[in-house]
Amino acid sequence: MLTFALRSRDGLHARRTFSTRALKPRAAVAEASEVVTSATTTTPRTSSPAASPAARHCALDALLETTRRQMGADLTYVAELGAAQDGSQRRLRAVVTPLPLPVRTGDAEPLAGTLCERVVRSRDAVVVPDTGADRAAASARARGIGAYVGVPLHRSDGSLYGTLCSLSSRPDAGLRERDAEVLRVIAGVVMELVEEEDAAEARRRAVLDRLAGLDATGGPGIVYQPVVDLRTSQHVGAEALSRFPAGTATPDVWFADAARVGAGAELELRAVRTALAGLPHLPGFVSVNLSPATLLDPGLARALAGAPLDRVVVEVTEHAAIDDYAGLLAALEPLRAAGLRVAVDDTGAGYASLRHVLAILPDFIKLDISLVRGLDGDRARRALAAGLVTFAESTDAAIVAEGIETAEELAVLQALGVSHGQGYHLARPAPLVVPVAG
Ligand code: G
Ligand code: MN
């Protein structure tokens, strides 16, 4: 945790400053790092859990906690200026204290009369070892503050962000300029974390906005690409593929973005519901794409409720690792018992697919487009496809070759005994055209 918090150039500087600091050798760096680890798990934290991306927030809290202990302070915090339009307020961005003090992350209060105001005015460090001996610190004294050290925080563009402060209820005669020097170094790392956290939050908001906009227009559109029996040329089913508004990101980016903000299952299941609505108008099965995480989501059963499961196939993507095959199999078991079939998608695209195939023993093994592309002129690809045909026969699975684009590819796949195929050469993905009753 400490290494992460202090990984920047400034951070290395901070680490050196810590270890050579002679004034209050309360904690060696190794000890501090241990302290940080336990601080993030056991010290009562005053920060709100709803704050922002948890990991980054943890790093900021851990850094403040190390700082607090190093300074021997009761409370260390980051205050952000400008909560009010005129900048007269400050808002506590992060607070650490082991004491039951009435301060919380997110609290806002007037800047006027605080020692932070002095930091802001002077744009410089303020060190007050004893508020009782400093007339200008009377209001701090009145609020129970005995000792204070604070430094300004600057954004990477140089503008003033707020203050980083440590304070204690008792005066601290040992407090001096050198302590401010330590805080100044920490301030650089603090701002790196704050700006990272803000940027991540802005990205999160942007994705949520896009998803809300998509919701308003009825979610992703669905096109269906026929899955063809290569022995009979019959359309035996169709893969449902999500399509997003023109001019926006590709579907995989939409799904990855949604997953990053915790809305992956929601988006995938929305696509599933729309896809299944087409079932009455389609021959055979409809095959929907799901990530391993969504297969474990309780919403899946709801999205499938009422659908004829013997006409539904779920495709598990190869791209995501599966940590818990047992959990996945357990979640799928009742659905499979009710007729749902399972496909492993993109087989051959990466190392995970064969593990998926072995663990899941799917009904369909979908050969990735990269194995099918040009296999008519490529002995190794042909050999791999032939091997999978044998494997499929022995495990009662069917092979679906994806991305068949030429007659030559099709002919070789048929000769190898591949039973099913998909691709532009056979049929393009297309929206469902439902005849309107007259
Ligand atoms: O990962 P998955 O196999 O579910 O993705 C299928 C994607 O491949 C879809 O976006 C679909 O439009 C596309 N696709 C379908 N058939 C072909 C094809 O023959 N060639 C290429 N290049 N892409 C295809
Ligand atoms: Mn697929």
Short mmCIF file of C-alpha atoms and ligand atoms in Angstrom, two decimals:
data_model
loop_
_atom_site.label_atom_id
_atom_site.label_comp_id
_atom_site.label_asym_id
_atom_site.label_seq_id
_atom_site.Cartn_x
_atom_site.Cartn_y
_atom_site.Cartn_z
CA MET A 1 0.00 0.00 0.00
CA LEU A 2 2.74 2.37 0.93
CA THR A 3 4.70 1.45 -2.15
CA PHE A 4 1.67 2.22 -4.28
CA ALA A 5 1.02 5.50 -2.54
CA LEU A 6 4.62 6.57 -2.86
CA ARG A 7 5.47 5.14 -6.21
CA SER A 8 6.02 8.47 -7.95
CA ARG A 9 9.26 10.39 -8.13
CA ASP A 10 7.91 12.66 -5.45
CA GLY A 11 6.99 9.57 -3.52
CA LEU A 12 10.53 8.22 -3.46
CA HIS A 13 11.60 11.58 -2.19
CA ALA A 14 8.91 11.31 0.45
CA ARG A 15 10.17 7.93 1.52
CA ARG A 16 13.71 9.26 1.93
CA THR A 17 12.46 12.22 3.89
CA PHE A 18 10.62 9.91 6.19
CA SER A 19 13.52 7.62 6.90
CA THR A 20 16.11 10.31 7.51
CA ARG A 21 13.86 12.54 9.50
CA ALA A 22 15.62 13.08 12.81
CA LEU A 23 13.26 15.39 14.64
CA LYS A 24 10.71 12.82 15.73
CA PRO A 25 12.03 9.39 14.93
CA ARG A 26 8.79 7.84 16.10
CA ALA A 27 8.48 5.39 13.29
CA ALA A 28 10.87 3.82 10.87
CA VAL A 29 9.59 3.48 7.33
CA ALA A 30 9.19 -0.27 7.62
CA GLU A 31 7.05 0.20 10.67
CA ALA A 32 5.08 2.91 8.95
CA SER A 33 4.34 0.61 6.08
CA GLU A 34 3.06 -2.05 8.48
CA VAL A 35 1.01 0.62 10.19
CA VAL A 36 -0.50 1.63 6.87
CA THR A 37 -1.53 -1.89 6.09
CA SER A 38 -3.28 -2.28 9.41
CA ALA A 39 -4.59 1.28 9.32
CA THR A 40 -6.49 0.56 6.14
CA THR A 41 -8.11 -2.48 7.68
CA THR A 42 -8.47 -1.88 11.42
CA THR A 43 -8.27 1.81 12.32
CA PRO A 44 -11.72 3.36 12.55
CA ARG A 45 -12.01 5.35 9.38
CA THR A 46 -14.00 8.50 9.19
CA SER A 47 -14.19 8.53 5.45
CA SER A 48 -17.44 7.72 3.76
CA PRO A 49 -17.36 4.40 1.90
CA ALA A 50 -19.44 5.92 -0.88
CA ALA A 51 -16.63 8.35 -1.67
CA SER A 52 -15.04 7.18 -4.91
CA PRO A 53 -13.11 4.30 -6.42
CA ALA A 54 -12.30 2.41 -3.26
CA ALA A 55 -8.73 1.43 -3.95
CA ARG A 56 -7.52 4.92 -4.66
CA HIS A 57 -9.35 6.25 -1.68
CA CYS A 58 -7.69 3.61 0.44
CA ALA A 59 -4.30 4.75 -0.83
CA LEU A 60 -5.06 8.36 0.10
CA ASP A 61 -6.28 7.38 3.57
CA ALA A 62 -3.23 5.17 4.08
CA LEU A 63 -0.90 7.98 3.11
CA LEU A 64 -2.66 10.38 5.48
CA GLU A 65 -2.53 7.82 8.28
CA THR A 66 1.22 7.32 7.84
CA THR A 67 1.63 11.07 7.83
CA ARG A 68 -0.48 11.47 10.95
CA ARG A 69 1.57 8.93 12.86
CA GLN A 70 4.83 10.35 11.63
CA MET A 71 3.80 13.81 12.83
CA GLY A 72 2.49 12.40 16.10
CA ALA A 73 -0.78 14.20 15.37
CA ASP A 74 -4.36 13.48 16.37
CA LEU A 75 -5.89 14.32 13.02
CA THR A 76 -4.64 14.67 9.47
CA TYR A 77 -6.82 15.80 6.60
CA VAL A 78 -7.03 17.07 3.07
CA ALA A 79 -9.34 20.05 2.64
CA GLU A 80 -10.59 21.14 -0.76
CA LEU A 81 -11.35 24.80 -1.35
CA GLY A 82 -14.29 26.22 -3.18
CA ALA A 83 -17.20 24.13 -2.02
CA ALA A 84 -19.13 27.40 -2.16
CA GLN A 85 -19.19 29.51 -5.32
CA ASP A 86 -17.08 32.25 -3.77
CA GLY A 87 -14.47 29.87 -2.39
CA SER A 88 -15.32 30.78 1.19
CA GLN A 89 -15.91 27.16 2.15
CA ARG A 90 -13.65 24.19 2.47
CA ARG A 91 -14.69 20.58 2.18
CA LEU A 92 -12.87 17.72 3.84
CA ARG A 93 -11.73 15.40 1.09
CA ALA A 94 -10.15 12.81 3.38
CA VAL A 95 -9.75 12.64 7.14
CA VAL A 96 -7.88 10.20 9.36
CA THR A 97 -7.97 10.13 13.14
CA PRO A 98 -8.05 7.37 15.74
CA LEU A 99 -10.16 9.60 17.99
CA PRO A 100 -13.94 9.82 18.01
CA LEU A 101 -13.91 13.36 16.62
CA PRO A 102 -16.99 14.84 14.95
CA VAL A 103 -15.30 15.26 11.57
CA ARG A 104 -16.10 13.31 8.45
CA THR A 105 -15.03 13.12 4.88
CA GLY A 106 -17.39 15.35 2.94
CA ASP A 107 -17.96 17.83 5.78
CA ALA A 108 -17.97 21.43 4.58
CA GLU A 109 -17.39 24.50 6.71
CA PRO A 110 -16.43 28.16 6.37
CA LEU A 111 -12.76 28.84 5.82
CA ALA A 112 -12.87 32.16 7.68
CA GLY A 113 -10.96 32.23 10.92
CA THR A 114 -9.29 28.84 10.41
CA LEU A 115 -5.57 28.23 10.28
CA CYS A 116 -6.16 26.75 6.84
CA GLU A 117 -7.25 30.22 5.79
CA ARG A 118 -3.82 31.44 6.79
CA VAL A 119 -2.25 28.75 4.60
CA VAL A 120 -4.49 29.77 1.72
CA ARG A 121 -3.78 33.49 2.16
CA SER A 122 -0.03 33.09 2.43
CA ARG A 123 0.14 30.25 -0.11
CA ASP A 124 2.72 28.87 2.29
CA ALA A 125 3.13 26.49 5.20
CA VAL A 126 1.82 27.48 8.61
CA VAL A 127 3.38 25.96 11.71
CA VAL A 128 1.77 26.70 15.09
CA PRO A 129 3.36 24.61 17.88
CA ASP A 130 1.07 26.17 20.51
CA THR A 131 -2.16 27.91 19.55
CA GLY A 132 -2.28 29.34 23.09
CA ALA A 133 0.89 31.30 22.38
CA ASP A 134 -0.30 32.68 19.06
CA ARG A 135 -2.94 35.40 19.25
CA ALA A 136 -3.96 34.95 15.65
CA ALA A 137 -4.76 31.32 16.44
CA ALA A 138 -7.30 32.14 19.12
CA SER A 139 -10.24 30.67 17.23
CA ALA A 140 -8.31 27.45 16.63
CA ARG A 141 -7.52 27.37 20.34
CA ALA A 142 -11.21 27.84 21.06
CA ARG A 143 -12.00 24.84 18.87
CA GLY A 144 -9.71 22.64 20.91
CA ILE A 145 -6.71 22.70 18.60
CA GLY A 146 -3.37 22.81 20.46
CA ALA A 147 -0.86 22.43 17.65
CA TYR A 148 -1.22 22.83 13.88
CA VAL A 149 0.86 22.39 10.77
CA GLY A 150 -0.60 22.90 7.31
CA VAL A 151 0.65 23.31 3.74
CA PRO A 152 -1.05 24.34 0.51
CA LEU A 153 -1.99 21.70 -2.06
CA HIS A 154 -1.56 22.54 -5.75
CA ARG A 155 -3.00 20.78 -8.77
CA SER A 156 -0.63 19.69 -11.52
CA ASP A 157 -1.58 22.85 -13.46
CA GLY A 158 -0.32 24.91 -10.53
CA SER A 159 -3.69 26.13 -9.31
CA LEU A 160 -4.48 26.04 -5.60
CA TYR A 161 -6.54 22.99 -4.64
CA GLY A 162 -6.69 23.18 -0.85
CA THR A 163 -4.67 22.30 2.20
CA LEU A 164 -3.01 19.33 3.85
CA CYS A 165 -3.02 19.67 7.62
CA SER A 166 -2.11 17.79 10.76
CA LEU A 167 -3.29 18.90 14.16
CA SER A 168 -3.30 17.86 17.78
CA SER A 169 -5.39 18.78 20.76
CA ARG A 170 -2.28 19.42 22.86
CA PRO A 171 0.45 21.91 22.01
CA ASP A 172 3.55 20.29 20.50
CA ALA A 173 6.67 22.26 21.40
CA GLY A 174 8.74 20.12 19.01
CA LEU A 175 6.76 21.20 15.96
CA ARG A 176 8.82 23.28 13.54
CA GLU A 177 9.51 24.21 9.95
CA ARG A 178 10.97 20.77 9.24
CA ASP A 179 7.54 19.22 9.84
CA ALA A 180 6.08 21.52 7.23
CA GLU A 181 8.85 20.37 4.90
CA VAL A 182 7.70 16.77 5.34
CA LEU A 183 4.09 17.78 4.67
CA ARG A 184 5.15 19.65 1.52
CA VAL A 185 6.68 16.51 0.10
CA ILE A 186 3.65 14.42 1.05
CA ALA A 187 1.45 17.10 -0.55
CA GLY A 188 2.83 16.22 -3.99
CA VAL A 189 1.87 12.57 -3.58
CA VAL A 190 -1.51 13.49 -2.10
CA MET A 191 -2.34 15.59 -5.14
CA GLU A 192 -1.30 12.82 -7.49
CA LEU A 193 -3.78 10.51 -5.76
CA VAL A 194 -6.49 13.18 -5.63
CA GLU A 195 -6.15 13.96 -9.34
CA GLU A 196 -6.14 10.26 -10.25
CA GLU A 197 -9.26 9.76 -8.14
CA ASP A 198 -10.98 12.76 -9.75
CA ALA A 199 -10.08 11.63 -13.26
CA ALA A 200 -11.40 8.14 -12.55
CA GLU A 201 -14.59 9.62 -11.14
CA ALA A 202 -15.03 11.81 -14.22
CA ARG A 203 -14.60 8.76 -16.47
CA ARG A 204 -17.10 6.85 -14.33
CA ARG A 205 -19.66 9.65 -14.59
CA ALA A 206 -19.21 9.87 -18.35
CA VAL A 207 -19.84 6.14 -18.74
CA LEU A 208 -22.89 6.27 -16.46
CA ASP A 209 -24.25 9.21 -18.47
CA ARG A 210 -23.79 7.30 -21.72
CA LEU A 211 -25.51 4.25 -20.22
CA ALA A 212 -28.41 6.37 -18.98
CA GLY A 213 -28.74 7.85 -22.47
CA LEU A 214 -28.74 4.37 -23.95
CA ASP A 215 -31.38 3.25 -21.46
CA ALA A 216 -33.59 6.13 -22.50
CA THR A 217 -33.53 4.90 -26.10
CA GLY A 218 -34.33 1.30 -25.13
CA GLY A 219 -30.83 -0.06 -24.69
CA PRO A 220 -28.65 -1.73 -27.27
CA GLY A 221 -30.26 -2.78 -30.49
CA ILE A 222 -29.99 -6.44 -31.42
CA VAL A 223 -29.04 -8.00 -34.73
CA TYR A 224 -29.17 -11.73 -35.35
CA GLN A 225 -26.62 -13.71 -37.31
CA PRO A 226 -27.79 -17.14 -38.47
CA VAL A 227 -25.97 -20.23 -37.28
CA VAL A 228 -26.00 -22.69 -40.17
CA ASP A 229 -25.86 -26.50 -40.13
CA LEU A 230 -23.02 -27.03 -42.62
CA ARG A 231 -24.33 -30.46 -43.63
CA THR A 232 -27.85 -29.34 -44.50
CA SER A 233 -27.38 -25.56 -45.00
CA GLN A 234 -30.33 -25.05 -42.65
CA HIS A 235 -30.48 -22.10 -40.28
CA VAL A 236 -30.65 -23.88 -36.94
CA GLY A 237 -30.39 -20.81 -34.75
CA ALA A 238 -28.99 -17.30 -34.53
CA GLU A 239 -26.45 -15.44 -32.44
CA ALA A 240 -27.80 -12.22 -30.96
CA LEU A 241 -25.30 -9.38 -31.28
CA SER A 242 -25.66 -6.01 -29.56
CA ARG A 243 -25.46 -2.88 -31.61
CA PHE A 244 -24.99 0.62 -30.16
CA PRO A 245 -25.79 4.07 -31.54
CA ALA A 246 -23.90 4.96 -34.71
CA GLY A 247 -20.75 6.95 -34.16
CA THR A 248 -20.17 5.59 -30.65
CA ALA A 249 -17.69 3.03 -29.38
CA THR A 250 -17.66 -0.60 -30.52
CA PRO A 251 -19.81 -3.09 -28.56
CA ASP A 252 -16.83 -4.60 -26.71
CA VAL A 253 -15.84 -1.13 -25.46
CA TRP A 254 -19.42 -0.43 -24.31
CA PHE A 255 -19.50 -3.69 -22.37
CA ALA A 256 -16.01 -3.20 -20.90
CA ASP A 257 -16.87 0.38 -19.84
CA ALA A 258 -20.10 -0.76 -18.24
CA ALA A 259 -18.28 -3.54 -16.37
CA ARG A 260 -15.74 -1.02 -15.06
CA VAL A 261 -18.47 1.10 -13.44
CA GLY A 262 -20.30 -1.92 -12.04
CA ALA A 263 -23.07 -1.91 -14.65
CA GLY A 264 -21.77 -4.79 -16.77
CA ALA A 265 -24.41 -7.32 -15.77
CA GLU A 266 -27.18 -4.76 -16.19
CA LEU A 267 -26.14 -3.96 -19.75
CA GLU A 268 -25.56 -7.59 -20.73
CA LEU A 269 -28.90 -8.69 -19.28
CA ARG A 270 -30.70 -5.85 -21.00
CA ALA A 271 -29.29 -7.16 -24.28
CA VAL A 272 -30.37 -10.69 -23.33
CA ARG A 273 -33.96 -9.59 -22.65
CA THR A 274 -34.17 -7.75 -25.97
CA ALA A 275 -32.58 -10.68 -27.79
CA LEU A 276 -35.00 -13.21 -26.28
CA ALA A 277 -37.97 -11.05 -27.24
CA GLY A 278 -37.15 -12.04 -30.83
CA LEU A 279 -37.50 -15.78 -30.15
CA PRO A 280 -41.11 -16.11 -31.39
CA HIS A 281 -40.04 -14.76 -34.76
CA LEU A 282 -36.89 -16.86 -35.22
CA PRO A 283 -36.22 -20.46 -36.17
CA GLY A 284 -34.25 -22.65 -33.75
CA PHE A 285 -32.25 -21.25 -30.89
CA VAL A 286 -31.06 -17.78 -29.93
CA SER A 287 -27.52 -17.57 -28.66
CA VAL A 288 -26.66 -14.72 -26.27
CA ASN A 289 -23.23 -13.52 -25.13
CA LEU A 290 -22.49 -13.35 -21.42
CA SER A 291 -19.39 -12.68 -19.39
CA PRO A 292 -18.53 -15.15 -16.61
CA ALA A 293 -19.43 -12.46 -14.03
CA THR A 294 -22.92 -12.06 -15.44
CA LEU A 295 -23.45 -15.83 -15.49
CA LEU A 296 -23.08 -15.64 -11.71
CA ASP A 297 -25.45 -12.69 -11.40
CA PRO A 298 -28.83 -13.43 -9.79
CA GLY A 299 -30.40 -11.22 -12.46
CA LEU A 300 -29.68 -13.87 -15.08
CA ALA A 301 -32.38 -16.22 -13.83
CA ARG A 302 -34.86 -13.31 -13.93
CA ALA A 303 -33.83 -12.35 -17.45
CA LEU A 304 -34.35 -15.95 -18.60
CA ALA A 305 -37.58 -16.49 -16.70
CA GLY A 306 -40.40 -17.50 -19.00
CA ALA A 307 -38.14 -18.11 -22.00
CA PRO A 308 -38.15 -21.57 -23.61
CA LEU A 309 -34.72 -22.55 -22.28
CA ASP A 310 -34.37 -25.38 -24.79
CA ARG A 311 -34.21 -22.66 -27.43
CA VAL A 312 -31.59 -20.58 -25.63
CA VAL A 313 -27.81 -20.88 -25.78
CA VAL A 314 -25.48 -18.80 -23.63
CA GLU A 315 -22.03 -18.05 -25.00
CA VAL A 316 -19.29 -17.64 -22.41
CA THR A 317 -16.58 -15.43 -23.72
CA GLU A 318 -13.00 -16.61 -23.84
CA HIS A 319 -11.65 -13.18 -23.03
CA ALA A 320 -12.43 -13.11 -19.33
CA ALA A 321 -10.74 -15.47 -16.90
CA ILE A 322 -12.94 -17.63 -14.70
CA ASP A 323 -11.72 -17.87 -11.10
CA ASP A 324 -14.46 -20.09 -9.83
CA TYR A 325 -15.48 -22.84 -12.25
CA ALA A 326 -17.29 -24.71 -9.49
CA GLY A 327 -19.47 -21.67 -8.76
CA LEU A 328 -20.13 -21.12 -12.44
CA LEU A 329 -21.09 -24.75 -13.03
CA ALA A 330 -23.35 -24.69 -9.98
CA ALA A 331 -25.09 -21.55 -11.26
CA LEU A 332 -25.57 -23.07 -14.72
CA GLU A 333 -26.65 -26.50 -13.52
CA PRO A 334 -30.38 -25.85 -12.94
CA LEU A 335 -30.59 -23.88 -16.19
CA ARG A 336 -28.88 -26.64 -18.14
CA ALA A 337 -31.17 -29.17 -16.53
CA ALA A 338 -34.07 -27.11 -17.88
CA GLY A 339 -32.69 -27.31 -21.40
CA LEU A 340 -30.36 -24.31 -21.65
CA ARG A 341 -27.30 -25.02 -23.79
CA VAL A 342 -23.87 -23.50 -23.27
CA ALA A 343 -21.23 -22.44 -25.79
CA VAL A 344 -17.61 -21.46 -25.22
CA ASP A 345 -17.07 -18.46 -27.47
CA ASP A 346 -13.89 -17.45 -29.31
CA THR A 347 -12.19 -20.80 -28.76
CA GLY A 348 -8.61 -20.59 -29.90
CA ALA A 349 -8.33 -16.83 -29.40
CA GLY A 350 -6.31 -17.16 -26.20
CA TYR A 351 -5.09 -19.56 -23.60
CA ALA A 352 -8.26 -19.53 -21.47
CA SER A 353 -10.59 -21.13 -23.99
CA LEU A 354 -9.37 -24.70 -23.64
CA ARG A 355 -9.64 -24.46 -19.86
CA HIS A 356 -13.21 -23.19 -20.29
CA VAL A 357 -13.96 -26.04 -22.68
CA LEU A 358 -12.56 -28.66 -20.31
CA ALA A 359 -14.29 -27.29 -17.23
CA ILE A 360 -17.66 -26.47 -18.76
CA LEU A 361 -17.97 -29.31 -21.32
CA PRO A 362 -20.11 -27.03 -23.48
CA ASP A 363 -22.75 -28.03 -25.98
CA PHE A 364 -21.08 -25.79 -28.57
CA ILE A 365 -17.42 -24.95 -29.12
CA LYS A 366 -17.22 -21.80 -31.19
CA LEU A 367 -14.02 -21.68 -33.22
CA ASP A 368 -12.62 -18.18 -33.12
CA ILE A 369 -12.49 -16.22 -36.35
CA SER A 370 -8.67 -16.14 -36.07
CA LEU A 371 -8.55 -19.94 -36.48
CA VAL A 372 -11.03 -19.94 -39.36
CA ARG A 373 -9.47 -17.07 -41.29
CA GLY A 374 -7.53 -18.55 -44.19
CA LEU A 375 -7.55 -22.09 -42.83
CA ASP A 376 -7.95 -23.39 -46.39
CA GLY A 377 -4.35 -22.33 -47.02
CA ASP A 378 -2.94 -23.11 -43.57
CA ARG A 379 -2.11 -26.65 -42.49
CA ALA A 380 -1.67 -25.78 -38.80
CA ARG A 381 -5.10 -24.15 -38.55
CA ARG A 382 -6.65 -27.11 -40.34
CA ALA A 383 -4.95 -29.51 -37.92
CA LEU A 384 -6.19 -27.58 -34.91
CA ALA A 385 -9.75 -27.48 -36.28
CA ALA A 386 -9.59 -31.23 -37.00
CA GLY A 387 -8.38 -31.88 -33.45
CA LEU A 388 -11.27 -29.92 -32.02
CA VAL A 389 -13.72 -31.81 -34.23
CA THR A 390 -12.45 -35.06 -32.69
CA PHE A 391 -12.64 -33.55 -29.21
CA ALA A 392 -16.19 -32.36 -29.85
CA GLU A 393 -17.29 -35.77 -31.09
CA SER A 394 -15.93 -37.43 -27.95
CA THR A 395 -17.62 -34.97 -25.62
CA ASP A 396 -20.99 -34.72 -27.37
CA ALA A 397 -20.37 -31.13 -28.34
CA ALA A 398 -20.88 -29.42 -31.69
CA ILE A 399 -18.35 -27.13 -33.33
CA VAL A 400 -19.50 -23.77 -34.65
CA ALA A 401 -16.92 -22.16 -36.92
CA GLU A 402 -17.18 -18.37 -36.66
CA GLY A 403 -16.34 -15.76 -39.25
CA ILE A 404 -16.52 -17.89 -42.39
CA GLU A 405 -15.93 -15.37 -45.15
CA THR A 406 -15.10 -17.46 -48.21
CA ALA A 407 -16.35 -20.51 -50.07
CA GLU A 408 -12.88 -22.06 -49.67
CA GLU A 409 -12.97 -21.77 -45.90
CA LEU A 410 -16.45 -23.25 -45.89
CA ALA A 411 -15.46 -26.20 -48.10
CA VAL A 412 -12.46 -27.09 -45.91
CA LEU A 413 -14.51 -26.84 -42.72
CA GLN A 414 -17.15 -29.12 -44.21
CA ALA A 415 -14.46 -31.60 -45.26
CA LEU A 416 -13.05 -31.60 -41.73
CA GLY A 417 -16.47 -32.51 -40.35
CA VAL A 418 -17.24 -29.18 -38.68
CA SER A 419 -20.99 -29.35 -38.16
CA HIS A 420 -21.98 -25.69 -37.79
CA GLY A 421 -20.85 -22.32 -39.06
CA GLN A 422 -21.45 -18.60 -38.99
CA GLY A 423 -20.00 -15.81 -41.07
CA TYR A 424 -20.49 -13.20 -43.76
CA HIS A 425 -20.20 -15.87 -46.45
CA LEU A 426 -23.28 -17.61 -45.01
CA ALA A 427 -25.31 -14.72 -43.62
CA ARG A 428 -24.65 -11.29 -42.19
CA PRO A 429 -26.00 -10.16 -38.84
CA ALA A 430 -29.33 -8.39 -39.46
CA PRO A 431 -32.12 -6.84 -37.45
CA LEU A 432 -35.27 -8.83 -37.01
CA VAL A 433 -38.02 -7.81 -39.40
CA VAL A 434 -41.32 -8.70 -37.81
CA PRO A 435 -44.26 -8.65 -40.22
CA VAL A 436 -46.91 -6.26 -38.97
CA ALA A 437 -50.33 -7.86 -38.87
CA GLY A 438 -52.57 -6.17 -41.30
O1 G B 1 -17.11 -12.46 -29.91
P1 G B 1 -18.23 -12.86 -30.84
O2 G B 1 -17.88 -14.11 -31.60
O3 G B 1 -19.54 -12.99 -30.08
O4 G B 1 -18.38 -11.67 -31.88
C1 G B 1 -18.93 -11.82 -33.13
C2 G B 1 -18.61 -10.54 -33.92
O5 G B 1 -18.05 -10.89 -35.18
C3 G B 1 -19.82 -9.71 -34.20
O6 G B 1 -19.55 -8.36 -33.97
C4 G B 1 -20.13 -9.97 -35.67
O7 G B 1 -20.72 -8.86 -36.29
C5 G B 1 -18.76 -10.26 -36.22
N1 G B 1 -18.80 -11.18 -37.36
C6 G B 1 -19.75 -12.09 -37.64
N2 G B 1 -19.43 -12.80 -38.77
C7 G B 1 -18.25 -12.29 -39.20
C8 G B 1 -17.42 -12.56 -40.33
O8 G B 1 -17.65 -13.45 -41.16
N3 G B 1 -16.26 -11.84 -40.43
C9 G B 1 -15.93 -10.86 -39.54
N4 G B 1 -14.79 -10.19 -39.71
N5 G B 1 -16.71 -10.57 -38.48
C10 G B 1 -17.86 -11.27 -38.31
MN MN B 2 -20.37 -14.79 -29.55
#
